[in-house]
Structure formats: C-alpha cells, structure tokens
Amino acid sequence: MTPCNADRKPDFDALVRKGRELIDLGMSAVVYCGSMGDWPLLTDAQRQEGVRLLAEAGVPVVVGTGAQNPQLAAEHAAHAKQVGAAGLMVIPRVLSRGTSPAAQRAHFAGILKAGEGIPSVIYNSPYYGFETKADLFFDLRAEFSNLVGFKEFGGAASLSYAAEHITSGDPDLTLMVGVDTQVFHGFVRCGAAGAITGVGNALPGPILRLVELCQQAAAGDVQARRLAEELDNALAVLAKFDDGPDLVLHYKYLMVLEGSPEYALQLNPSDALSTSQRAFLEGQWKLFRTWWDNWSGRES
C-alpha cells in the first residue's frame, strides 16, 4: 500500500520500511503497485520510483501492470525488468476494448514480452469485465515461458475452475488466491500455492499463520484443518473488505489501528471512510484482536 506524507504525496521511505518489515515477518514478496497501492491515483513516474526503491532495498517486489493503455502497461513491465523486480502481476486491459479477447491477448502478450524472463502471473478478476479462461492462458504460455501463474480474484467457483482447467497437473504452474475470503478454499480445495493478500498488509502474523495451517490441512492434517477453519471464520469480516470498493480505505485505517500512522492519509483527499464505517471497523478489529490473543495463546 502507498503511505502518504502530509502533502498527500507518496512517502517512499515509509513504503520501503513497510516492505522490509513484511519480508522480515515471513512474506515471500510484496506487490507494488496493484489496487491496494492505488495505482490509478499515482503517476507512472511515482509508481516506477516505488518499484525501483523497493528493488534497490532488496525487497522482492512483484510489479502490478495496471495502466490506461497497453503501451504504458508494457513500459511498466520493461521498467520492472530493468530494476530487477522479482515478478509481474499482469492485469487485463481496462477502459478500452476490455471485453475483446483479441485485444486482451495482444495486451497480455505485450506485457509478457516486455518483461521477458520475469516470472509472471495473470490476474483474473470479473471486476475488470474480462475473465481469462484456459484457452487464452495456454495460448499465451505456449509463447511466453515466463507466464507461470494465475491469480484468481473471482471467488470460489472461479478458483475451482482455475484449479481444474489451468494450474493442476503442471508443477511449473502456480495458482494464487487473489481474494482474502477464499484462502481456505484456495489452498485446501484447489491446490493453491500462494496468496496475494490485502488484509495481510495490516495483519501479517494472522494471515501467515492461516496460510501455514491451510498448507498443513491440504496435506491431510485434521487438526490443522480445524484450526484453519476457525481462524478463517474469525477473519471473515476483516477479510471481506478485500472484495469491496473501499478496500484501500479500510486497510489503511486498519494499518493505523495496528500502529502504522503513516497510512492515515489517502492520496485523494475526498477518499475517506464514513464515521459509521470507521466505528464498525474499529469494533471488528478489537473483536478479532481479543479473539486472536486468546486463540493463539491456546493454540500454541
């Protein structure tokens, strides 16, 4: 997520600090700049500055390629390759010809070619107005060996589709859970090997524990499955913000509650939670924290 200075400009020092903190806590990488990073509100130069500084600081960074047009998306991929980014999150074409399979094929190909050699995951979400199916995925993979994963944001049914028709049967392909409400389903029922998380920015410890338990449950551990379901259920309300339009506002405020005041401001001054939303989030956070302290102490 993009922290702000008092003038509502990106605070890149804080960005790098948070990136290092998340890696030190056990995250494999950070994504910058996806929806959680407010990519539509940043200039291309700002986005690339954040990517460069994270990479130079040794933080494995997966670069979001959302852009207003295919050329800009490819430029972000090329920049990611230039500065040594760890991966690409390939976002579909938006705003123009987004429902055209031919246009999306060309868009994806341009990004993958510009970032050739960088491990890349296609980000599938019905919210973009286009869903990548198996035929398009494998058409692209036949040409671009750096296409190695599929991030699924479409929910349980879409995760099941991706597992059955795209990522299973090939050890070189990875299914990534892309929405926080589906971590258990994705790992245990669909064979996912990773999660790109929103709420994990604010609650990295509980999310890492959830993933660990889900991995154990996927291997047949009965106790881990029960514990994973308990933790998943306790996180349900906070995780649900990940699939709503105010996800950035919710999770920035959650980060403030968790002790990161540099996330108090939004890039756009008119973007703000209502008084009721803030109070609801505070109540749910306190409830989860009380539960987590009791549960994790007993579970350990």
CSV table of C-alpha atoms in Angstrom, one decimal:
chain,number,residue,atom,x,y,z
A,1,MET,CA,0.0,0.0,0.0
A,2,THR,CA,1.1,3.6,-0.6
A,3,PRO,CA,1.8,5.6,2.5
A,4,CYS,CA,1.4,9.4,2.2
A,5,ASN,CA,3.2,12.5,3.5
A,6,ALA,CA,1.3,15.4,4.9
A,7,ASP,CA,1.1,16.8,1.4
A,8,ARG,CA,-0.5,13.6,0.2
A,9,LYS,CA,2.4,12.6,-1.9
A,10,PRO,CA,3.9,9.1,-1.7
A,11,ASP,CA,6.2,8.5,1.3
A,12,PHE,CA,8.7,6.2,-0.3
A,13,ASP,CA,10.8,5.9,2.8
A,14,ALA,CA,7.8,4.5,4.7
A,15,LEU,CA,7.0,2.3,1.7
A,16,VAL,CA,10.4,0.7,1.8
A,17,ARG,CA,10.3,0.3,5.6
A,18,LYS,CA,7.0,-1.5,5.4
A,19,GLY,CA,8.2,-3.7,2.6
A,20,ARG,CA,11.2,-4.8,4.6
A,21,GLU,CA,9.0,-5.3,7.7
A,22,LEU,CA,6.6,-7.6,5.8
A,23,ILE,CA,9.5,-9.7,4.3
A,24,ASP,CA,11.2,-9.9,7.7
A,25,LEU,CA,7.9,-11.2,9.2
A,26,GLY,CA,7.8,-14.0,6.6
A,27,MET,CA,6.1,-12.7,3.5
A,28,SER,CA,7.7,-14.0,0.3
A,29,ALA,CA,7.3,-10.7,-1.6
A,30,VAL,CA,5.3,-7.6,-1.9
A,31,VAL,CA,3.1,-6.4,-4.8
A,32,TYR,CA,3.5,-2.8,-6.0
A,33,CYS,CA,1.6,-1.2,-7.4
A,34,GLY,CA,-1.8,-3.0,-7.6
A,35,SER,CA,-5.2,-2.0,-6.5
A,36,MET,CA,-4.0,-1.9,-2.9
A,37,GLY,CA,-1.3,0.5,-3.9
A,38,ASP,CA,-3.8,2.9,-5.5
A,39,TRP,CA,-2.2,2.6,-9.0
A,40,PRO,CA,-4.9,4.7,-10.7
A,41,LEU,CA,-4.1,7.7,-8.4
A,42,LEU,CA,-0.3,7.7,-8.9
A,43,THR,CA,1.7,9.0,-11.9
A,44,ASP,CA,3.7,6.5,-13.9
A,45,ALA,CA,6.9,8.1,-12.5
A,46,GLN,CA,5.7,7.7,-8.9
A,47,ARG,CA,4.8,4.0,-9.5
A,48,GLN,CA,8.2,3.3,-11.0
A,49,GLU,CA,10.0,5.2,-8.3
A,50,GLY,CA,8.4,3.0,-5.7
A,51,VAL,CA,9.2,-0.2,-7.6
A,52,ARG,CA,12.9,0.9,-8.0
A,53,LEU,CA,13.4,1.8,-4.4
A,54,LEU,CA,11.9,-1.4,-3.2
A,55,ALA,CA,14.1,-3.4,-5.5
A,56,GLU,CA,17.2,-1.5,-4.6
A,57,ALA,CA,16.4,-2.1,-0.9
A,58,GLY,CA,16.4,-5.9,-1.6
A,59,VAL,CA,12.7,-6.3,-1.2
A,60,PRO,CA,11.3,-8.9,-3.6
A,61,VAL,CA,8.7,-6.9,-5.5
A,62,VAL,CA,6.0,-8.1,-7.9
A,63,VAL,CA,5.1,-5.3,-10.1
A,64,GLY,CA,1.4,-4.5,-10.9
A,65,THR,CA,1.0,-3.6,-14.6
A,66,GLY,CA,-2.4,-1.9,-14.5
A,67,ALA,CA,-2.5,1.0,-16.9
A,68,GLN,CA,-4.7,3.2,-19.1
A,69,ASN,CA,-3.3,1.6,-22.2
A,70,PRO,CA,-1.3,-1.4,-23.4
A,71,GLN,CA,1.8,0.7,-24.2
A,72,LEU,CA,2.0,2.0,-20.6
A,73,ALA,CA,1.4,-1.5,-19.2
A,74,ALA,CA,4.4,-2.8,-21.3
A,75,GLU,CA,6.5,0.1,-20.1
A,76,HIS,CA,5.9,-0.8,-16.5
A,77,ALA,CA,6.9,-4.4,-17.3
A,78,ALA,CA,10.1,-3.2,-19.0
A,79,HIS,CA,10.9,-1.0,-16.1
A,80,ALA,CA,10.4,-3.9,-13.7
A,81,LYS,CA,12.9,-5.9,-15.7
A,82,GLN,CA,15.4,-3.1,-15.8
A,83,VAL,CA,15.4,-2.6,-12.0
A,84,GLY,CA,15.4,-6.3,-11.1
A,85,ALA,CA,11.9,-6.8,-9.9
A,86,ALA,CA,11.0,-10.3,-8.7
A,87,GLY,CA,7.8,-10.8,-10.8
A,88,LEU,CA,4.9,-9.3,-12.7
A,89,MET,CA,1.2,-9.2,-11.9
A,90,VAL,CA,-0.3,-9.0,-15.4
A,91,ILE,CA,-3.5,-7.0,-15.2
A,92,PRO,CA,-6.0,-7.1,-18.1
A,93,ARG,CA,-6.7,-4.2,-20.4
A,94,VAL,CA,-9.1,-1.8,-18.9
A,95,LEU,CA,-11.3,1.2,-20.1
A,96,SER,CA,-10.8,0.4,-23.8
A,97,ARG,CA,-11.8,-2.9,-25.6
A,98,GLY,CA,-11.7,-4.7,-22.3
A,99,THR,CA,-14.3,-7.3,-23.4
A,100,SER,CA,-12.4,-8.2,-26.6
A,101,PRO,CA,-10.5,-11.5,-26.3
A,102,ALA,CA,-8.3,-10.4,-29.2
A,103,ALA,CA,-7.4,-7.1,-27.6
A,104,GLN,CA,-6.7,-8.8,-24.3
A,105,ARG,CA,-4.5,-11.4,-26.0
A,106,ALA,CA,-2.4,-8.6,-27.5
A,107,HIS,CA,-2.3,-6.7,-24.3
A,108,PHE,CA,-1.1,-9.7,-22.3
A,109,ALA,CA,1.5,-10.5,-24.9
A,110,GLY,CA,2.9,-7.0,-24.9
A,111,ILE,CA,3.4,-7.1,-21.2
A,112,LEU,CA,4.9,-10.6,-21.1
A,113,LYS,CA,7.3,-9.7,-24.0
A,114,ALA,CA,8.4,-6.5,-22.3
A,115,GLY,CA,9.1,-8.4,-19.1
A,116,GLU,CA,10.5,-11.5,-20.7
A,117,GLY,CA,12.4,-13.6,-18.2
A,118,ILE,CA,10.4,-12.3,-15.2
A,119,PRO,CA,8.1,-14.8,-13.6
A,120,SER,CA,4.6,-13.5,-14.3
A,121,VAL,CA,1.1,-14.3,-13.0
A,122,ILE,CA,-2.1,-13.3,-14.9
A,123,TYR,CA,-4.6,-11.5,-12.6
A,124,ASN,CA,-8.1,-12.8,-13.3
A,125,SER,CA,-11.0,-10.8,-12.0
A,126,PRO,CA,-14.6,-10.4,-13.2
A,127,TYR,CA,-14.4,-6.8,-11.9
A,128,TYR,CA,-12.3,-5.9,-14.9
A,129,GLY,CA,-15.1,-7.1,-17.2
A,130,PHE,CA,-13.0,-9.9,-18.6
A,131,GLU,CA,-12.2,-13.4,-17.4
A,132,THR,CA,-9.1,-15.2,-18.7
A,133,LYS,CA,-10.0,-18.8,-19.5
A,134,ALA,CA,-7.8,-21.8,-20.1
A,135,ASP,CA,-7.6,-21.5,-23.9
A,136,LEU,CA,-6.2,-18.0,-23.7
A,137,PHE,CA,-3.9,-18.8,-20.8
A,138,PHE,CA,-2.3,-21.7,-22.6
A,139,ASP,CA,-2.1,-19.9,-25.9
A,140,LEU,CA,0.0,-17.2,-24.1
A,141,ARG,CA,2.0,-19.8,-22.2
A,142,ALA,CA,3.0,-21.5,-25.4
A,143,GLU,CA,4.7,-18.3,-26.5
A,144,PHE,CA,5.9,-16.9,-23.2
A,145,SER,CA,7.6,-19.3,-20.8
A,146,ASN,CA,7.7,-16.6,-18.1
A,147,LEU,CA,3.9,-16.9,-17.6
A,148,VAL,CA,4.0,-19.2,-14.6
A,149,GLY,CA,0.9,-18.4,-12.5
A,150,PHE,CA,-2.7,-17.5,-12.2
A,151,LYS,CA,-4.0,-15.1,-9.6
A,152,GLU,CA,-7.8,-15.7,-9.1
A,153,PHE,CA,-9.9,-12.9,-7.7
A,154,GLY,CA,-13.3,-14.2,-8.9
A,155,GLY,CA,-14.3,-16.2,-5.8
A,156,ALA,CA,-14.7,-19.9,-5.0
A,157,ALA,CA,-16.2,-21.1,-8.3
A,158,SER,CA,-13.5,-19.3,-10.3
A,159,LEU,CA,-10.8,-20.7,-8.1
A,160,SER,CA,-12.2,-24.2,-8.7
A,161,TYR,CA,-12.3,-23.6,-12.4
A,162,ALA,CA,-8.6,-22.4,-12.5
A,163,ALA,CA,-7.5,-25.4,-10.5
A,164,GLU,CA,-9.3,-27.9,-12.7
A,165,HIS,CA,-8.6,-26.4,-16.1
A,166,ILE,CA,-5.4,-24.4,-15.8
A,167,THR,CA,-2.9,-24.9,-12.9
A,168,SER,CA,-3.3,-28.6,-11.9
A,169,GLY,CA,-1.1,-31.2,-13.5
A,170,ASP,CA,1.8,-29.0,-14.3
A,171,PRO,CA,4.3,-28.4,-11.4
A,172,ASP,CA,5.6,-25.3,-13.1
A,173,LEU,CA,2.3,-23.5,-12.8
A,174,THR,CA,1.1,-21.9,-9.6
A,175,LEU,CA,-2.4,-21.0,-8.5
A,176,MET,CA,-2.5,-17.9,-6.3
A,177,VAL,CA,-5.5,-17.0,-4.1
A,178,GLY,CA,-6.3,-13.4,-5.0
A,179,VAL,CA,-9.1,-12.5,-2.5
A,180,ASP,CA,-8.8,-12.8,1.2
A,181,THR,CA,-12.2,-14.5,1.7
A,182,GLN,CA,-11.0,-17.6,-0.2
A,183,VAL,CA,-7.7,-18.6,1.3
A,184,PHE,CA,-9.0,-21.8,2.9
A,185,HIS,CA,-10.9,-22.8,-0.2
A,186,GLY,CA,-8.0,-22.0,-2.5
A,187,PHE,CA,-5.3,-23.9,-0.6
A,188,VAL,CA,-7.3,-26.8,0.7
A,189,ARG,CA,-9.7,-27.5,-2.1
A,190,CYS,CA,-7.9,-26.1,-5.1
A,191,GLY,CA,-4.2,-26.7,-4.6
A,192,ALA,CA,-3.2,-23.1,-4.4
A,193,ALA,CA,0.5,-22.5,-3.5
A,194,GLY,CA,0.3,-18.8,-2.6
A,195,ALA,CA,-1.9,-15.9,-1.7
A,196,ILE,CA,-1.8,-12.2,-2.7
A,197,THR,CA,-3.4,-10.7,0.3
A,198,GLY,CA,-4.9,-7.3,1.2
A,199,VAL,CA,-5.6,-7.7,4.9
A,200,GLY,CA,-2.1,-9.2,5.3
A,201,ASN,CA,-0.7,-5.7,5.0
A,202,ALA,CA,-2.2,-4.9,8.4
A,203,LEU,CA,-2.4,-8.4,9.9
A,204,PRO,CA,0.6,-10.2,8.6
A,205,GLY,CA,1.0,-12.6,11.5
A,206,PRO,CA,-2.5,-14.0,11.5
A,207,ILE,CA,-2.5,-14.3,7.7
A,208,LEU,CA,0.8,-16.1,7.6
A,209,ARG,CA,-0.5,-18.4,10.3
A,210,LEU,CA,-3.7,-19.0,8.2
A,211,VAL,CA,-1.7,-19.9,5.2
A,212,GLU,CA,0.6,-22.2,7.2
A,213,LEU,CA,-2.4,-24.0,8.6
A,214,CYS,CA,-4.1,-24.3,5.2
A,215,GLN,CA,-0.9,-25.8,3.7
A,216,GLN,CA,-0.9,-28.4,6.5
A,217,ALA,CA,-4.6,-29.0,6.0
A,218,ALA,CA,-4.1,-29.5,2.3
A,219,ALA,CA,-1.6,-32.3,3.3
A,220,GLY,CA,-4.3,-34.1,5.3
A,221,ASP,CA,-3.6,-32.7,8.8
A,222,VAL,CA,-7.0,-33.0,10.6
A,223,GLN,CA,-6.1,-30.7,13.5
A,224,ALA,CA,-4.7,-28.1,11.1
A,225,ARG,CA,-7.8,-28.1,9.1
A,226,ARG,CA,-10.0,-27.4,12.1
A,227,LEU,CA,-7.7,-24.6,13.3
A,228,ALA,CA,-7.6,-23.1,9.8
A,229,GLU,CA,-11.4,-23.0,9.6
A,230,GLU,CA,-11.5,-21.4,13.0
A,231,LEU,CA,-9.0,-18.7,12.0
A,232,ASP,CA,-10.6,-18.2,8.6
A,233,ASN,CA,-14.0,-17.7,10.3
A,234,ALA,CA,-12.6,-15.2,12.8
A,235,LEU,CA,-11.1,-13.2,10.0
A,236,ALA,CA,-14.2,-13.2,7.9
A,237,VAL,CA,-15.4,-9.7,8.4
A,238,LEU,CA,-12.0,-8.0,8.1
A,239,ALA,CA,-11.2,-10.2,5.1
A,240,LYS,CA,-14.4,-9.3,3.4
A,241,PHE,CA,-13.3,-5.7,2.9
A,242,ASP,CA,-10.9,-7.1,0.3
A,243,ASP,CA,-13.6,-7.5,-2.3
A,244,GLY,CA,-15.3,-4.2,-1.7
A,245,PRO,CA,-14.8,-0.8,-3.4
A,246,ASP,CA,-13.4,0.8,-0.2
A,247,LEU,CA,-10.7,-1.9,0.4
A,248,VAL,CA,-7.9,0.6,0.4
A,249,LEU,CA,-9.6,2.9,2.8
A,250,HIS,CA,-10.4,0.1,5.2
A,251,TYR,CA,-7.0,-1.5,5.2
A,252,LYS,CA,-5.1,1.8,5.5
A,253,TYR,CA,-7.2,2.5,8.6
A,254,LEU,CA,-6.6,-1.0,9.9
A,255,MET,CA,-2.9,-0.4,9.5
A,256,VAL,CA,-3.2,2.8,11.5
A,257,LEU,CA,-5.0,0.8,14.2
A,258,GLU,CA,-2.2,-1.7,14.1
A,259,GLY,CA,0.4,1.0,14.7
A,260,SER,CA,1.4,2.4,11.3
A,261,PRO,CA,0.3,6.1,11.4
A,262,GLU,CA,2.0,6.8,8.0
A,263,TYR,CA,-1.1,5.2,6.4
A,264,ALA,CA,-3.6,7.7,7.9
A,265,LEU,CA,-3.9,9.8,4.7
A,266,GLN,CA,-5.2,9.0,1.3
A,267,LEU,CA,-3.7,10.2,-2.0
A,268,ASN,CA,-7.1,11.7,-2.9
A,269,PRO,CA,-8.4,14.0,-0.1
A,270,SER,CA,-12.1,13.1,-0.8
A,271,ASP,CA,-11.4,9.4,-0.3
A,272,ALA,CA,-12.4,8.7,3.3
A,273,LEU,CA,-14.4,6.2,5.4
A,274,SER,CA,-17.6,7.5,6.9
A,275,THR,CA,-17.9,7.8,10.7
A,276,SER,CA,-20.0,4.6,10.8
A,277,GLN,CA,-17.5,2.7,8.6
A,278,ARG,CA,-14.7,3.7,10.9
A,279,ALA,CA,-16.6,2.7,14.0
A,280,PHE,CA,-17.6,-0.6,12.5
A,281,LEU,CA,-14.0,-1.4,11.5
A,282,GLU,CA,-12.7,-0.4,15.0
A,283,GLY,CA,-15.2,-2.7,16.6
A,284,GLN,CA,-14.4,-5.7,14.3
A,285,TRP,CA,-10.7,-5.1,14.8
A,286,LYS,CA,-11.0,-5.1,18.6
A,287,LEU,CA,-13.1,-8.2,18.5
A,288,PHE,CA,-10.6,-10.0,16.3
A,289,ARG,CA,-7.6,-8.9,18.4
A,290,THR,CA,-9.2,-10.2,21.6
A,291,TRP,CA,-10.1,-13.5,19.9
A,292,TRP,CA,-6.6,-13.8,18.4
A,293,ASP,CA,-4.9,-13.2,21.7
A,294,ASN,CA,-7.0,-15.9,23.4
A,295,TRP,CA,-6.9,-18.3,20.5
A,296,SER,CA,-3.2,-18.1,19.5
A,297,GLY,CA,-2.2,-18.5,23.2
A,298,ARG,CA,-4.3,-21.6,23.5
A,299,GLU,CA,-3.3,-22.9,20.0
A,300,SER,CA,0.4,-22.6,20.7
